[in-house]
Amino acid sequence: MTWDRIIVNLIGLGLISFIVWFFWLVKTKGLRASLASSGYQEQMVLVKGGYTPDVIVVERGKPVRLNFVRQESASCSEMVLFPAFNKSTKLPEGETVPVEFMPKDPGEYEFSCQMGMFRGKLIVVE
Ligand SMILES: [Cu+2]
């Protein structure tokens, strides 16, 4: 291997580490839902080719309201399921659909479409 090859490989490795760091470590930190005057921890979630944001952080013991806005017609995303909270909700296209529940215990809870192709995570902290 010549020096220029080694340098190209090192740059490649650096880029890969950066991408892994960016998409894993930064993304898994999640977005914290903000406490609205209603007393709910609220967060808007865009449904389009997935959930944005797909990691949402909330505090335990305060009610949560996630406002799903589905901006696509693919049948894949027509429902959102929160198995840990026994919730499944239809998401008509273009409408804002609130999903409300009370996070009692800290932990990580998945939510997904009915086929499990779109996935998101709710992180409940103390
Ligand atoms: Cu799906």
PDB file of C-alpha atoms and ligand atoms in Angstrom:
ATOM      1  CA  MET A   1       0.000   0.000   0.000  1.00  0.00           C
ATOM      2  CA  THR A   2       1.293   3.436  -0.885  1.00  0.00           C
ATOM      3  CA  TRP A   3       0.978   6.519   1.278  1.00  0.00           C
ATOM      4  CA  ASP A   4      -1.778   8.083  -0.763  1.00  0.00           C
ATOM      5  CA  ARG A   5      -3.852   4.879  -0.483  1.00  0.00           C
ATOM      6  CA  ILE A   6      -3.334   4.823   3.257  1.00  0.00           C
ATOM      7  CA  ILE A   7      -4.435   8.451   3.540  1.00  0.00           C
ATOM      8  CA  VAL A   8      -7.546   7.806   1.422  1.00  0.00           C
ATOM      9  CA  ASN A   9      -8.399   4.822   3.624  1.00  0.00           C
ATOM     10  CA  LEU A  10      -7.925   6.873   6.782  1.00  0.00           C
ATOM     11  CA  ILE A  11     -10.209   9.594   5.455  1.00  0.00           C
ATOM     12  CA  GLY A  12     -12.771   6.915   4.587  1.00  0.00           C
ATOM     13  CA  LEU A  13     -12.579   5.463   8.091  1.00  0.00           C
ATOM     14  CA  GLY A  14     -12.928   8.907   9.584  1.00  0.00           C
ATOM     15  CA  LEU A  15     -16.032   9.580   7.508  1.00  0.00           C
ATOM     16  CA  ILE A  16     -17.595   6.255   8.504  1.00  0.00           C
ATOM     17  CA  SER A  17     -16.954   6.955  12.193  1.00  0.00           C
ATOM     18  CA  PHE A  18     -18.481  10.387  11.798  1.00  0.00           C
ATOM     19  CA  ILE A  19     -21.609   8.982  10.126  1.00  0.00           C
ATOM     20  CA  VAL A  20     -21.982   6.293  12.799  1.00  0.00           C
ATOM     21  CA  TRP A  21     -21.495   8.880  15.523  1.00  0.00           C
ATOM     22  CA  PHE A  22     -23.929  11.291  13.916  1.00  0.00           C
ATOM     23  CA  PHE A  23     -26.756   8.893  13.218  1.00  0.00           C
ATOM     24  CA  TRP A  24     -26.408   6.674  16.253  1.00  0.00           C
ATOM     25  CA  LEU A  25     -25.157   8.679  19.134  1.00  0.00           C
ATOM     26  CA  VAL A  26     -26.726  11.996  18.253  1.00  0.00           C
ATOM     27  CA  LYS A  27     -30.004  10.563  17.016  1.00  0.00           C
ATOM     28  CA  THR A  28     -30.530   8.192  19.934  1.00  0.00           C
ATOM     29  CA  LYS A  29     -30.338  11.109  22.355  1.00  0.00           C
ATOM     30  CA  GLY A  30     -33.742  12.150  21.081  1.00  0.00           C
ATOM     31  CA  LEU A  31     -35.795  15.273  21.186  1.00  0.00           C
ATOM     32  CA  ARG A  32     -37.319  16.321  24.465  1.00  0.00           C
ATOM     33  CA  ALA A  33     -41.050  17.000  24.357  1.00  0.00           C
ATOM     34  CA  SER A  34     -41.899  20.453  25.665  1.00  0.00           C
ATOM     35  CA  LEU A  35     -44.291  21.038  28.528  1.00  0.00           C
ATOM     36  CA  ALA A  36     -47.309  22.946  27.226  1.00  0.00           C
ATOM     37  CA  SER A  37     -49.600  25.151  29.302  1.00  0.00           C
ATOM     38  CA  SER A  38     -52.161  22.351  29.120  1.00  0.00           C
ATOM     39  CA  GLY A  39     -49.926  20.336  31.444  1.00  0.00           C
ATOM     40  CA  TYR A  40     -49.163  17.884  28.663  1.00  0.00           C
ATOM     41  CA  GLN A  41     -45.702  17.172  27.338  1.00  0.00           C
ATOM     42  CA  GLU A  42     -46.345  17.802  23.689  1.00  0.00           C
ATOM     43  CA  GLN A  43     -44.473  16.943  20.552  1.00  0.00           C
ATOM     44  CA  MET A  44     -45.414  17.121  16.894  1.00  0.00           C
ATOM     45  CA  VAL A  45     -44.400  14.034  14.905  1.00  0.00           C
ATOM     46  CA  LEU A  46     -44.238  14.152  11.134  1.00  0.00           C
ATOM     47  CA  VAL A  47     -45.159  10.892   9.412  1.00  0.00           C
ATOM     48  CA  LYS A  48     -43.513  10.761   6.033  1.00  0.00           C
ATOM     49  CA  GLY A  49     -41.215   7.905   5.081  1.00  0.00           C
ATOM     50  CA  GLY A  50     -40.767   7.375   8.816  1.00  0.00           C
ATOM     51  CA  TYR A  51     -41.289   9.354  11.999  1.00  0.00           C
ATOM     52  CA  THR A  52     -39.641  12.716  12.547  1.00  0.00           C
ATOM     53  CA  PRO A  53     -38.449  12.955  15.237  1.00  0.00           C
ATOM     54  CA  ASP A  54     -38.152   9.226  15.828  1.00  0.00           C
ATOM     55  CA  VAL A  55     -36.721   9.421  19.336  1.00  0.00           C
ATOM     56  CA  ILE A  56     -38.751  11.431  21.826  1.00  0.00           C
ATOM     57  CA  VAL A  57     -37.770  11.998  25.423  1.00  0.00           C
ATOM     58  CA  VAL A  58     -40.456  12.628  28.057  1.00  0.00           C
ATOM     59  CA  GLU A  59     -40.585  12.799  31.836  1.00  0.00           C
ATOM     60  CA  ARG A  60     -42.435  10.140  33.761  1.00  0.00           C
ATOM     61  CA  GLY A  61     -45.567  11.025  35.654  1.00  0.00           C
ATOM     62  CA  LYS A  62     -46.718  13.803  33.340  1.00  0.00           C
ATOM     63  CA  PRO A  63     -49.238  13.170  30.567  1.00  0.00           C
ATOM     64  CA  VAL A  64     -47.896  13.041  27.027  1.00  0.00           C
ATOM     65  CA  ARG A  65     -49.588  14.200  23.866  1.00  0.00           C
ATOM     66  CA  LEU A  66     -47.924  13.334  20.580  1.00  0.00           C
ATOM     67  CA  ASN A  67     -49.498  15.113  17.631  1.00  0.00           C
ATOM     68  CA  PHE A  68     -49.024  12.935  14.586  1.00  0.00           C
ATOM     69  CA  VAL A  69     -49.265  14.602  11.196  1.00  0.00           C
ATOM     70  CA  ARG A  70     -49.270  12.136   8.331  1.00  0.00           C
ATOM     71  CA  GLN A  71     -48.177  13.708   5.092  1.00  0.00           C
ATOM     72  CA  GLU A  72     -48.185  10.730   2.780  1.00  0.00           C
ATOM     73  CA  SER A  73     -50.732   8.305   1.380  1.00  0.00           C
ATOM     74  CA  ALA A  74     -48.703   5.091   1.661  1.00  0.00           C
ATOM     75  CA  SER A  75     -50.865   2.568   3.526  1.00  0.00           C
ATOM     76  CA  CYS A  76     -47.791   1.550   5.499  1.00  0.00           C
ATOM     77  CA  SER A  77     -48.158   4.452   7.872  1.00  0.00           C
ATOM     78  CA  GLU A  78     -51.942   4.590   8.262  1.00  0.00           C
ATOM     79  CA  MET A  79     -51.752   3.474  11.874  1.00  0.00           C
ATOM     80  CA  VAL A  80     -49.380   4.100  14.720  1.00  0.00           C
ATOM     81  CA  LEU A  81     -49.051   1.564  17.533  1.00  0.00           C
ATOM     82  CA  PHE A  82     -47.825   2.027  21.086  1.00  0.00           C
ATOM     83  CA  PRO A  83     -47.915  -1.573  22.367  1.00  0.00           C
ATOM     84  CA  ALA A  84     -46.609  -0.673  25.840  1.00  0.00           C
ATOM     85  CA  PHE A  85     -49.514   1.745  26.326  1.00  0.00           C
ATOM     86  CA  ASN A  86     -52.158  -0.370  24.547  1.00  0.00           C
ATOM     87  CA  LYS A  87     -52.662   2.327  21.952  1.00  0.00           C
ATOM     88  CA  SER A  88     -53.296   2.018  18.251  1.00  0.00           C
ATOM     89  CA  THR A  89     -54.480   5.037  16.363  1.00  0.00           C
ATOM     90  CA  LYS A  90     -55.519   5.674  12.782  1.00  0.00           C
ATOM     91  CA  LEU A  91     -53.742   8.527  11.079  1.00  0.00           C
ATOM     92  CA  PRO A  92     -55.839  10.007   8.269  1.00  0.00           C
ATOM     93  CA  GLU A  93     -53.693  11.790   5.733  1.00  0.00           C
ATOM     94  CA  GLY A  94     -53.176  15.493   6.368  1.00  0.00           C
ATOM     95  CA  GLU A  95     -54.843  15.530   9.785  1.00  0.00           C
ATOM     96  CA  THR A  96     -53.252  16.184  13.137  1.00  0.00           C
ATOM     97  CA  VAL A  97     -54.034  13.226  15.365  1.00  0.00           C
ATOM     98  CA  PRO A  98     -53.188  13.452  19.064  1.00  0.00           C
ATOM     99  CA  VAL A  99     -52.089  10.306  20.869  1.00  0.00           C
ATOM    100  CA  GLU A 100     -52.254  10.709  24.639  1.00  0.00           C
ATOM    101  CA  PHE A 101     -50.997   8.524  27.417  1.00  0.00           C
ATOM    102  CA  MET A 102     -49.361   8.643  30.819  1.00  0.00           C
ATOM    103  CA  PRO A 103     -45.787   7.415  31.097  1.00  0.00           C
ATOM    104  CA  LYS A 104     -45.623   5.813  34.541  1.00  0.00           C
ATOM    105  CA  ASP A 105     -42.296   4.030  34.457  1.00  0.00           C
ATOM    106  CA  PRO A 106     -38.932   5.125  33.109  1.00  0.00           C
ATOM    107  CA  GLY A 107     -37.675   3.102  30.187  1.00  0.00           C
ATOM    108  CA  GLU A 108     -37.620   2.875  26.435  1.00  0.00           C
ATOM    109  CA  TYR A 109     -40.813   2.138  24.562  1.00  0.00           C
ATOM    110  CA  GLU A 110     -41.104   1.517  20.850  1.00  0.00           C
ATOM    111  CA  PHE A 111     -43.826   2.773  18.604  1.00  0.00           C
ATOM    112  CA  SER A 112     -44.318   1.698  15.027  1.00  0.00           C
ATOM    113  CA  CYS A 113     -46.664   1.408  12.100  1.00  0.00           C
ATOM    114  CA  GLN A 114     -48.923  -1.633  11.974  1.00  0.00           C
ATOM    115  CA  MET A 115     -46.317  -3.610  10.030  1.00  0.00           C
ATOM    116  CA  GLY A 116     -43.375  -2.516  12.104  1.00  0.00           C
ATOM    117  CA  MET A 117     -41.596  -0.890   9.171  1.00  0.00           C
ATOM    118  CA  PHE A 118     -41.629   2.620  10.542  1.00  0.00           C
ATOM    119  CA  ARG A 119     -40.208   2.697  14.039  1.00  0.00           C
ATOM    120  CA  GLY A 120     -39.746   5.241  16.724  1.00  0.00           C
ATOM    121  CA  LYS A 121     -38.772   5.244  20.333  1.00  0.00           C
ATOM    122  CA  LEU A 122     -40.135   6.974  23.367  1.00  0.00           C
ATOM    123  CA  ILE A 123     -37.651   7.395  26.192  1.00  0.00           C
ATOM    124  CA  VAL A 124     -39.228   7.981  29.587  1.00  0.00           C
ATOM    125  CA  VAL A 125     -36.881   9.520  32.124  1.00  0.00           C
ATOM    126  CA  GLU A 126     -37.270  10.331  35.840  1.00  0.00           C
TER     127      GLU A 126
HETATM  128 CU    CU B   1     -45.803   0.058   7.784  1.00  0.00          CU
END
